[in-house]
XYZ file of C-alpha atoms in Angstrom:
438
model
C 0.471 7.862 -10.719
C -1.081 10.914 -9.140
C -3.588 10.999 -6.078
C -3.940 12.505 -3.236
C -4.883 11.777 0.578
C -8.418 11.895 0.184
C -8.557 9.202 -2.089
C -6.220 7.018 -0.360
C -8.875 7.506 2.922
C -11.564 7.183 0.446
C -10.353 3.400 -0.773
C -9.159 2.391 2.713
C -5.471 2.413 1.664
C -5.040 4.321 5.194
C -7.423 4.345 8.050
C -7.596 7.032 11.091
C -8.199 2.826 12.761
C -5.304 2.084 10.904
C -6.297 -1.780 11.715
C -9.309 -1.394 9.323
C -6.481 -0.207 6.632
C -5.219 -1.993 2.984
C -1.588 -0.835 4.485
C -2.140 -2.439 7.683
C -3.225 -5.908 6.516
C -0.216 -6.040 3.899
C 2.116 -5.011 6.086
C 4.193 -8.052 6.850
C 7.484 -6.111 7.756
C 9.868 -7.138 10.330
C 11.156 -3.722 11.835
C 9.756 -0.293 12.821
C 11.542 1.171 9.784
C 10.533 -0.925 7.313
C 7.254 -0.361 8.185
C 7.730 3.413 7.924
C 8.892 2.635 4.124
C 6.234 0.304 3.540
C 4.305 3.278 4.660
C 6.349 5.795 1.934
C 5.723 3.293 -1.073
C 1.579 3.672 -0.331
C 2.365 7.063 -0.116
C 3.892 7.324 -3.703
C 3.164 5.499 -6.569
C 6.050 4.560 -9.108
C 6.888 6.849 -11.655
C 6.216 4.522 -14.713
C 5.782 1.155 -16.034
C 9.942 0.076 -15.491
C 9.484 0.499 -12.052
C 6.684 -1.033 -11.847
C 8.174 -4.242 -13.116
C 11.261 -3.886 -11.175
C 9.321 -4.148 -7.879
C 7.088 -7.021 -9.393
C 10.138 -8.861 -10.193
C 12.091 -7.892 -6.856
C 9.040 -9.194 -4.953
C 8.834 -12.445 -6.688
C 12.730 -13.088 -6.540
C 11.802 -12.658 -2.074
C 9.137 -14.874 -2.653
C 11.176 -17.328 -4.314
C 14.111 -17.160 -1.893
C 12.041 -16.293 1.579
C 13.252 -19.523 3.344
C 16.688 -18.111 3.070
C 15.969 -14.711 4.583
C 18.132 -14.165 7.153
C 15.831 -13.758 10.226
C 18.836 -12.972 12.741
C 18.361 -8.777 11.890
C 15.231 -8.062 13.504
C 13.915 -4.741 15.043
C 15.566 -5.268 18.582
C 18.808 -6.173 16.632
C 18.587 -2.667 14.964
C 17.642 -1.087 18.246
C 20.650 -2.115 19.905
C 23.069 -1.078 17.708
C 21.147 2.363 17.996
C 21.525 2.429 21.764
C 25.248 1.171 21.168
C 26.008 4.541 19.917
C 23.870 6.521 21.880
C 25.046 5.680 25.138
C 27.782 7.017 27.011
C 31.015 4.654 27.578
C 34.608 4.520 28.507
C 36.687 4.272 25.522
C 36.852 0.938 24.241
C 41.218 -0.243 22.731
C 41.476 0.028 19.612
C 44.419 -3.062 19.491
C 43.205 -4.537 22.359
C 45.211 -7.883 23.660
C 43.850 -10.638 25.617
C 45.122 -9.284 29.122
C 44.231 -5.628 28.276
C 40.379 -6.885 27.088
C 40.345 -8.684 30.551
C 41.250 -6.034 32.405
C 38.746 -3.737 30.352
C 36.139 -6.020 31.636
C 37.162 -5.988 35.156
C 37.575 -2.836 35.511
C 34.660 -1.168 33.191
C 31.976 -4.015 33.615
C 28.537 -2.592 32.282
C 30.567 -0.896 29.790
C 31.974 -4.089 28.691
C 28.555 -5.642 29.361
C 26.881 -3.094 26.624
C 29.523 -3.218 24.142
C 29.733 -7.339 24.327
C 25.626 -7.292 23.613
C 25.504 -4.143 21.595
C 28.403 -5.750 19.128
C 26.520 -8.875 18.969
C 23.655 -7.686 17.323
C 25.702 -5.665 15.060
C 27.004 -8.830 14.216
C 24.020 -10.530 13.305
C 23.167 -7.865 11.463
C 26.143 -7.224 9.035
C 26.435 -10.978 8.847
C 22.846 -11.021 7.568
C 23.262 -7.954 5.151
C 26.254 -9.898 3.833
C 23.867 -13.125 3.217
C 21.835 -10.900 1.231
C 23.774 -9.783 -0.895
C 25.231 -13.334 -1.841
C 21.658 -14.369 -2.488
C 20.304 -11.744 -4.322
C 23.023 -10.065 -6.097
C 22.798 -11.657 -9.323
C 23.314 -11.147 -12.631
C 19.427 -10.968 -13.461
C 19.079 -8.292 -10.457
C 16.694 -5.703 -11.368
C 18.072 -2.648 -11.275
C 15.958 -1.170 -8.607
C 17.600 -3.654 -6.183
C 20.769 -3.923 -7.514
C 21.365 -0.221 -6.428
C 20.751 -0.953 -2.959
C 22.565 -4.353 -2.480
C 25.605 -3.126 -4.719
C 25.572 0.078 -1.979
C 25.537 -2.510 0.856
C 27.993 -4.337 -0.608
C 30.744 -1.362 -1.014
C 29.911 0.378 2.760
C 31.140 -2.994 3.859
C 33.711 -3.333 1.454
C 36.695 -2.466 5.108
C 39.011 -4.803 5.675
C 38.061 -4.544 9.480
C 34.786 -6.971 8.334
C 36.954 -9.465 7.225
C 36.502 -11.724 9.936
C 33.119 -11.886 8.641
C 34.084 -14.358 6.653
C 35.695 -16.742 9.112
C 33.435 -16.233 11.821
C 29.526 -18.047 11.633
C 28.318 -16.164 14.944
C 29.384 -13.634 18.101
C 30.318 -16.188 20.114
C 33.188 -17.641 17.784
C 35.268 -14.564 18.785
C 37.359 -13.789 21.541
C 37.427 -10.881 24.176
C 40.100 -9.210 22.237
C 38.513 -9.983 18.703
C 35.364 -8.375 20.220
C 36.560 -5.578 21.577
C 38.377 -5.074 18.452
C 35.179 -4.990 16.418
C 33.314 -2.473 19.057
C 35.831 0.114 18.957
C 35.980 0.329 14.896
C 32.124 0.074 14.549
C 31.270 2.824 17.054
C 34.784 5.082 15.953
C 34.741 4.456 12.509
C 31.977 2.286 10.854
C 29.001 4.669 12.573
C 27.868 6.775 9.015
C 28.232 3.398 7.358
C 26.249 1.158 9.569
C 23.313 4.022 9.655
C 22.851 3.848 5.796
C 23.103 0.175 5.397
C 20.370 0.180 8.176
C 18.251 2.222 6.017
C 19.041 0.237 2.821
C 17.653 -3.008 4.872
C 14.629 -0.926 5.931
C 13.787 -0.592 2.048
C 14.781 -4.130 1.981
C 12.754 -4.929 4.519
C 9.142 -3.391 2.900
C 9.824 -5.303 -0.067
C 10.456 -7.956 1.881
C 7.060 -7.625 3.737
C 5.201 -6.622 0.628
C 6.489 -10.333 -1.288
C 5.299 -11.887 1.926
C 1.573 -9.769 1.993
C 1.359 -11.277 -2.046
C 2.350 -15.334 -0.700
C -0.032 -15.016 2.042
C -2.966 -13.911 0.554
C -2.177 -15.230 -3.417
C -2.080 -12.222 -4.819
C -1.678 -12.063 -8.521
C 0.995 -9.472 -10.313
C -1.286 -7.829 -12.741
C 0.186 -6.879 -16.254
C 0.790 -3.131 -16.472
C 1.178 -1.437 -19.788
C 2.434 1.473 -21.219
C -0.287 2.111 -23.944
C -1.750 5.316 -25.908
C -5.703 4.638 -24.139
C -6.322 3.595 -20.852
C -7.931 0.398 -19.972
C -8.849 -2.153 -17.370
C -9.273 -5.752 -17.562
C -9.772 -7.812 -14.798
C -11.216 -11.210 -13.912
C -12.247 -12.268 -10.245
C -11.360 -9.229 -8.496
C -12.716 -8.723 -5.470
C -11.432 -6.383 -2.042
C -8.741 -6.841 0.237
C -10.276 -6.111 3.182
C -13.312 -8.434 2.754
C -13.334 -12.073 4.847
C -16.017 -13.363 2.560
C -15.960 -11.221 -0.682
C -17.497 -11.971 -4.480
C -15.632 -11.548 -7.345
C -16.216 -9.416 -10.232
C -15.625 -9.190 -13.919
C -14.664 -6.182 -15.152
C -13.566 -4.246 -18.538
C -12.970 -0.725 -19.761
C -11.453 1.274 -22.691
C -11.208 4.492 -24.699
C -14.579 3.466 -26.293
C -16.325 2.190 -23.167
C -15.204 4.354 -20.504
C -17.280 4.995 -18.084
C -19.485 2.362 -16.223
C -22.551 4.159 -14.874
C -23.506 1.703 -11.628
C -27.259 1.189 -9.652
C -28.571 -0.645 -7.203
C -30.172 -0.268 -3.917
C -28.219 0.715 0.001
C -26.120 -1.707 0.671
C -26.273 -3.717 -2.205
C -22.205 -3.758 -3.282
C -21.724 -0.177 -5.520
C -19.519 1.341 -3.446
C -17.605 -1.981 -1.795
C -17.188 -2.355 -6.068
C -15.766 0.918 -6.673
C -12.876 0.385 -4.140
C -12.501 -2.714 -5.605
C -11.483 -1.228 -8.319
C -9.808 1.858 -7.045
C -7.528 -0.252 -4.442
C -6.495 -2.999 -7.041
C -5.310 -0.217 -9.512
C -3.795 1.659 -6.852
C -1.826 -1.558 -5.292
C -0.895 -1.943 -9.090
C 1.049 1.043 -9.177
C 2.869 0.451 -6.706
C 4.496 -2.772 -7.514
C 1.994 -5.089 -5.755
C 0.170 -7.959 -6.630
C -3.522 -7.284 -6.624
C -6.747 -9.630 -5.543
C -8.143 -10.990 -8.645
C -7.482 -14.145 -10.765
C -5.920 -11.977 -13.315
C -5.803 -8.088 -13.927
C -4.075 -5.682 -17.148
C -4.349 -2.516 -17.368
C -2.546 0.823 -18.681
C 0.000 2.795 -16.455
C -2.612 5.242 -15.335
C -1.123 9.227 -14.430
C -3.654 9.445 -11.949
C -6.376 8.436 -9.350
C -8.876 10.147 -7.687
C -11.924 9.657 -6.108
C -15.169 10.910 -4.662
C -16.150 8.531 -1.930
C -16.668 10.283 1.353
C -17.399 13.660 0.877
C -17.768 15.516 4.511
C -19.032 19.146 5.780
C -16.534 21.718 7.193
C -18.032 23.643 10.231
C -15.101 25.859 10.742
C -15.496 27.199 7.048
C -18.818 27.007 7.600
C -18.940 24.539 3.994
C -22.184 22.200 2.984
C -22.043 18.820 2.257
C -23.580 20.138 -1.319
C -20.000 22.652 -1.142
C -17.572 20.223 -0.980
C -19.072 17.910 -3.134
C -19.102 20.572 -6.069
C -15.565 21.449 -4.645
C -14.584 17.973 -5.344
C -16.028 17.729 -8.656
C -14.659 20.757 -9.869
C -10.811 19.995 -8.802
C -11.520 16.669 -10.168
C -12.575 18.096 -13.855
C -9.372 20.849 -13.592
C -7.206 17.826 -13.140
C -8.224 15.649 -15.251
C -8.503 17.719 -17.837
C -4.906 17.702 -19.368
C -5.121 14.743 -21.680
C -3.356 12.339 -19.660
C -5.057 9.304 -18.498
C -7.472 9.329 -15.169
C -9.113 6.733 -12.870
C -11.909 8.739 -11.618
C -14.524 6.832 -8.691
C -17.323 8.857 -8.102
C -20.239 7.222 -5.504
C -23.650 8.625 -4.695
C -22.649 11.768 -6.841
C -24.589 14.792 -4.994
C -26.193 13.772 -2.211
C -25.907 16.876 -0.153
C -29.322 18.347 -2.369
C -33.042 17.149 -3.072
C -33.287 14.788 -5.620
C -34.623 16.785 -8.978
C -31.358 19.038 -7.898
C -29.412 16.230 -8.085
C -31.011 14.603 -10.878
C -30.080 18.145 -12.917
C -26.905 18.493 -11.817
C -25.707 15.088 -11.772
C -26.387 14.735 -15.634
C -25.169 17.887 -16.246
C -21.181 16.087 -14.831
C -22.044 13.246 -16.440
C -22.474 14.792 -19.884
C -18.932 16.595 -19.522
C -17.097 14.157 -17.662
C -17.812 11.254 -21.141
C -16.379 13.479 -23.478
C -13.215 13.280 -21.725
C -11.932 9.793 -23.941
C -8.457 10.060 -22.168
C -10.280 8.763 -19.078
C -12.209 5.758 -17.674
C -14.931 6.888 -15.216
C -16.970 4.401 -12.000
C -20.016 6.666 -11.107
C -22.781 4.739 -8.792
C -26.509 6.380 -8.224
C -29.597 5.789 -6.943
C -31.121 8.410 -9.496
C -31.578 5.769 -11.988
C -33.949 7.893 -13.626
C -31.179 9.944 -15.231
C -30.308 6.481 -17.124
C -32.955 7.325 -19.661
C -31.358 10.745 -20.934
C -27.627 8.934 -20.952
C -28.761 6.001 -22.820
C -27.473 7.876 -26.431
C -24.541 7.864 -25.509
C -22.482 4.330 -26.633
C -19.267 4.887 -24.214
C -21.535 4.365 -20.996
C -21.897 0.645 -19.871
C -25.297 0.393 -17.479
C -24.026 -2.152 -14.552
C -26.114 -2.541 -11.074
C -26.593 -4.674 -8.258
C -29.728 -6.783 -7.581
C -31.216 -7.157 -4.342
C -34.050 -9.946 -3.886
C -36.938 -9.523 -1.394
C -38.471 -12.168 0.327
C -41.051 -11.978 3.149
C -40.035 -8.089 3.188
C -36.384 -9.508 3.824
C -33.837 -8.466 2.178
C -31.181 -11.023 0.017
C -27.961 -9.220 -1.753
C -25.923 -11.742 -3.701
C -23.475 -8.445 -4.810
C -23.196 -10.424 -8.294
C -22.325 -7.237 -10.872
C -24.735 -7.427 -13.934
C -25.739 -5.268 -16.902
C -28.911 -3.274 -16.772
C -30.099 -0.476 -14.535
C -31.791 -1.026 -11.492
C -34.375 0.676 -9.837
C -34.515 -0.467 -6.307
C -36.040 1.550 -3.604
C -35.396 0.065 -0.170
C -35.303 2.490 2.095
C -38.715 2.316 3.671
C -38.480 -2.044 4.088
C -34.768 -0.949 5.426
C -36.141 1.338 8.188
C -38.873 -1.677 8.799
C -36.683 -4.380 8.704
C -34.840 -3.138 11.445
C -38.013 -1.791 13.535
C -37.728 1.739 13.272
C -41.076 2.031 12.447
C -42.388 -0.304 14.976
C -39.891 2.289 17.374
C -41.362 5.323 16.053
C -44.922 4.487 16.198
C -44.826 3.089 20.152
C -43.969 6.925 20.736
């Protein structure tokens, strides 16, 4: 699925506060690399609905098995065995006896000292790449994993690792049997042990992403390879919310774009990312936040969220946003199938400018029927004019005001809505009361 960084910032995916980030609360990796995959897959989306399913399976086989994850590789393991090589030492025997390994250690002490710690978390870490692969190299392996673990499995395939087998830990061999190890892993494993480190670092975001769907019971939506696009979702609701409300949603070829009011603050554009995020984490292999979600393999996503100026170029607000629009409409117009989220469309002009213009998009963007279109406004008035056309569902927010306060429930419902709270806004939180002490 196509995108680009804008719309990743635009739905939160990544943050310049990186805390505030979709990546940064699902990342449940274990080591620095893993994270910097993690970080690659929300970069990427998979190429099509096989992959998709491999990583949905892959996750849920890590799910199923994560009390037998071998927790003995972690990131300082991997660190050491990277300082192992990096650091300058006296050549370790390569048949070393026990009187000649004694001797080594009398005589070339922090040496020994690095290469007795060093080889001990390279240990711990081939021992746990070998566990691994016992556990998940099955039969029933998708393929996507298989490749990886069946790679592992033949970069270890030396007869040197043999004492793998009879050994349970680091301490169970002797000076000689250690020394033994050191010199063939830093003479002659070193290409090897680099590459099965990064096959554990892919290993390792999957790892974290199965973890990210346990913790927060994430659902694998069904993906689809069909001729339309379409979305159907029950009880989705954002990631990043403590508190959030759930919403029903549906869209297809015939109703295809969902044309969304309701007053500041009142849930449109917390809904759209709802949306955008949950397809986007779908693409990827993920399991999204809803009770249940299918939807077509989509070819792209893109969004409008948080258009900004450019004082250097000396670009409006009004610029960009026309910018945006008009890349938008080049792309999408290919006849493949587009998720396009468009919020508070043209709010860089006055309001009978946007009302014009704004209908003008909207009229072209519906007879697109290859794509399914989220497009919130306060110019409800428009409504009126878009009403002939039978592909637009009307959806808003309600807000309820009592005693000039202010009650959002952010329940999605059909109709238009034609809330203007601005003005008891500004009062509510005495700006007015500010303005006229002056």
């Amino acid at each position: 699925m196509e995108t680009d960084n804008t719309t990743l910032n635009d739905l939160s995916v990544f943050q310049h506060d990186e805390e505030f980030s979709i990546f940064h609360k699902l990342n449940f990796t274990r080591t620095v690399g893993g994270r910097e995959k993690l970080r690659s897959i929300f970069q990427k989306s998979l190429p099509d609905v096989t992959a998709i399913k491999h990583v949905q399976k892959t996750l849920q086989i890590f799910q199923d098995k994560k009390d037998e994850w071998p927790l003995t590789i972690s990131n300082g393991s991997i660190l050491m065995i990277h300082k192992f090589y990096e650091s300058t030492i006296d050549q370790i025997p390569s048949r070393p006896t026990a009187s000649s390994a004694y001797f080594y250690k009398i005589f070339h002490g922090p040496d020994y000292s690095l290469i007795k710690y060093s080889t001990g978390h390279a240990f711990d870490f081939i021992k746990g790449m070998k566990k691994i692969i016992n556990i998940f190299l099955k039969e029933d392996t998708p393929g996507n994993l298989r490749n990886f673990l069946e790679k592992a499995e033949l970069l270890m395939e030396k007869y040197q690792l043999n004492i793998f087998s009879s050994r349970e830990k680091m301490s169970d061999l002797s000076m000689a049997e250690m020394l033994a190890l050191g010199n063939y892993l830093r003479y002659h494993f070193k290409e090897n042990i680099f590459e099965i480190i990064e096959i554990y670092y892919q290993l390792d975001a999957w790892y974290g992403m199965a973890m990210a769907v346990k913790e927060f019971n994430l659902v694998y939506p069904v993906v689809k390879e069909t001729e339309q696009p379409s979305i159907a979702a029950k009880g989705l609701f954002h990631i990043l919310l403590h508190n959030p409300v759930a919403y029903n949603l549906e869209l297809d070829h015939q109703n295809n774009f969902i044309f969304l009011t309701g007053a500041n603050m009142a849930g449109k554009s917390t809904f759209i990312k709802a949306v955008g995020s949950a397809v986007f984490l779908a693409h990827i292999g993920m399991g999204v936040p809803a009770e249940s979600m299918e939807l077509s393999f989509f070819d792209g996503l893109l969004s409008n969220i948080n258009v900004v100026d450019n004082l250097v170029k000396g670009e409006s607000y009004f610029y960009n946003e026309v910018q945006r629009i008009k890349n938008t409409i080049l792309k999408i117009n290919d006849g493949r199938k587009w998720l396009i989220l468009i919020d508070e469309l043209f709010k860089g002009t006055n309001v009978q400018d946007a009302m014009k213009c704004s209908t003008v998009v909207i009229e072209g963007l519906i007879k697109i029927k290859g794509c399914l279109f989220i497009l919130s406004t306060h110019l409800y008035e428009i409504s009126e004019t878009l009403k002939n056309y039978p592909n637009i569902n009307f959806k808003y927010f309600e807000t309820n005001v009592s005693n000039e306060q202010l009650h959002f429930n952010y329940n999605l419902k059909d109709g238009i809505s034609n809330d203007r709270l601005g003005y008891l806004i500004l009062k509510r939180e005495n700006v007015i009361d500010l303005l006229e002490k002056l």
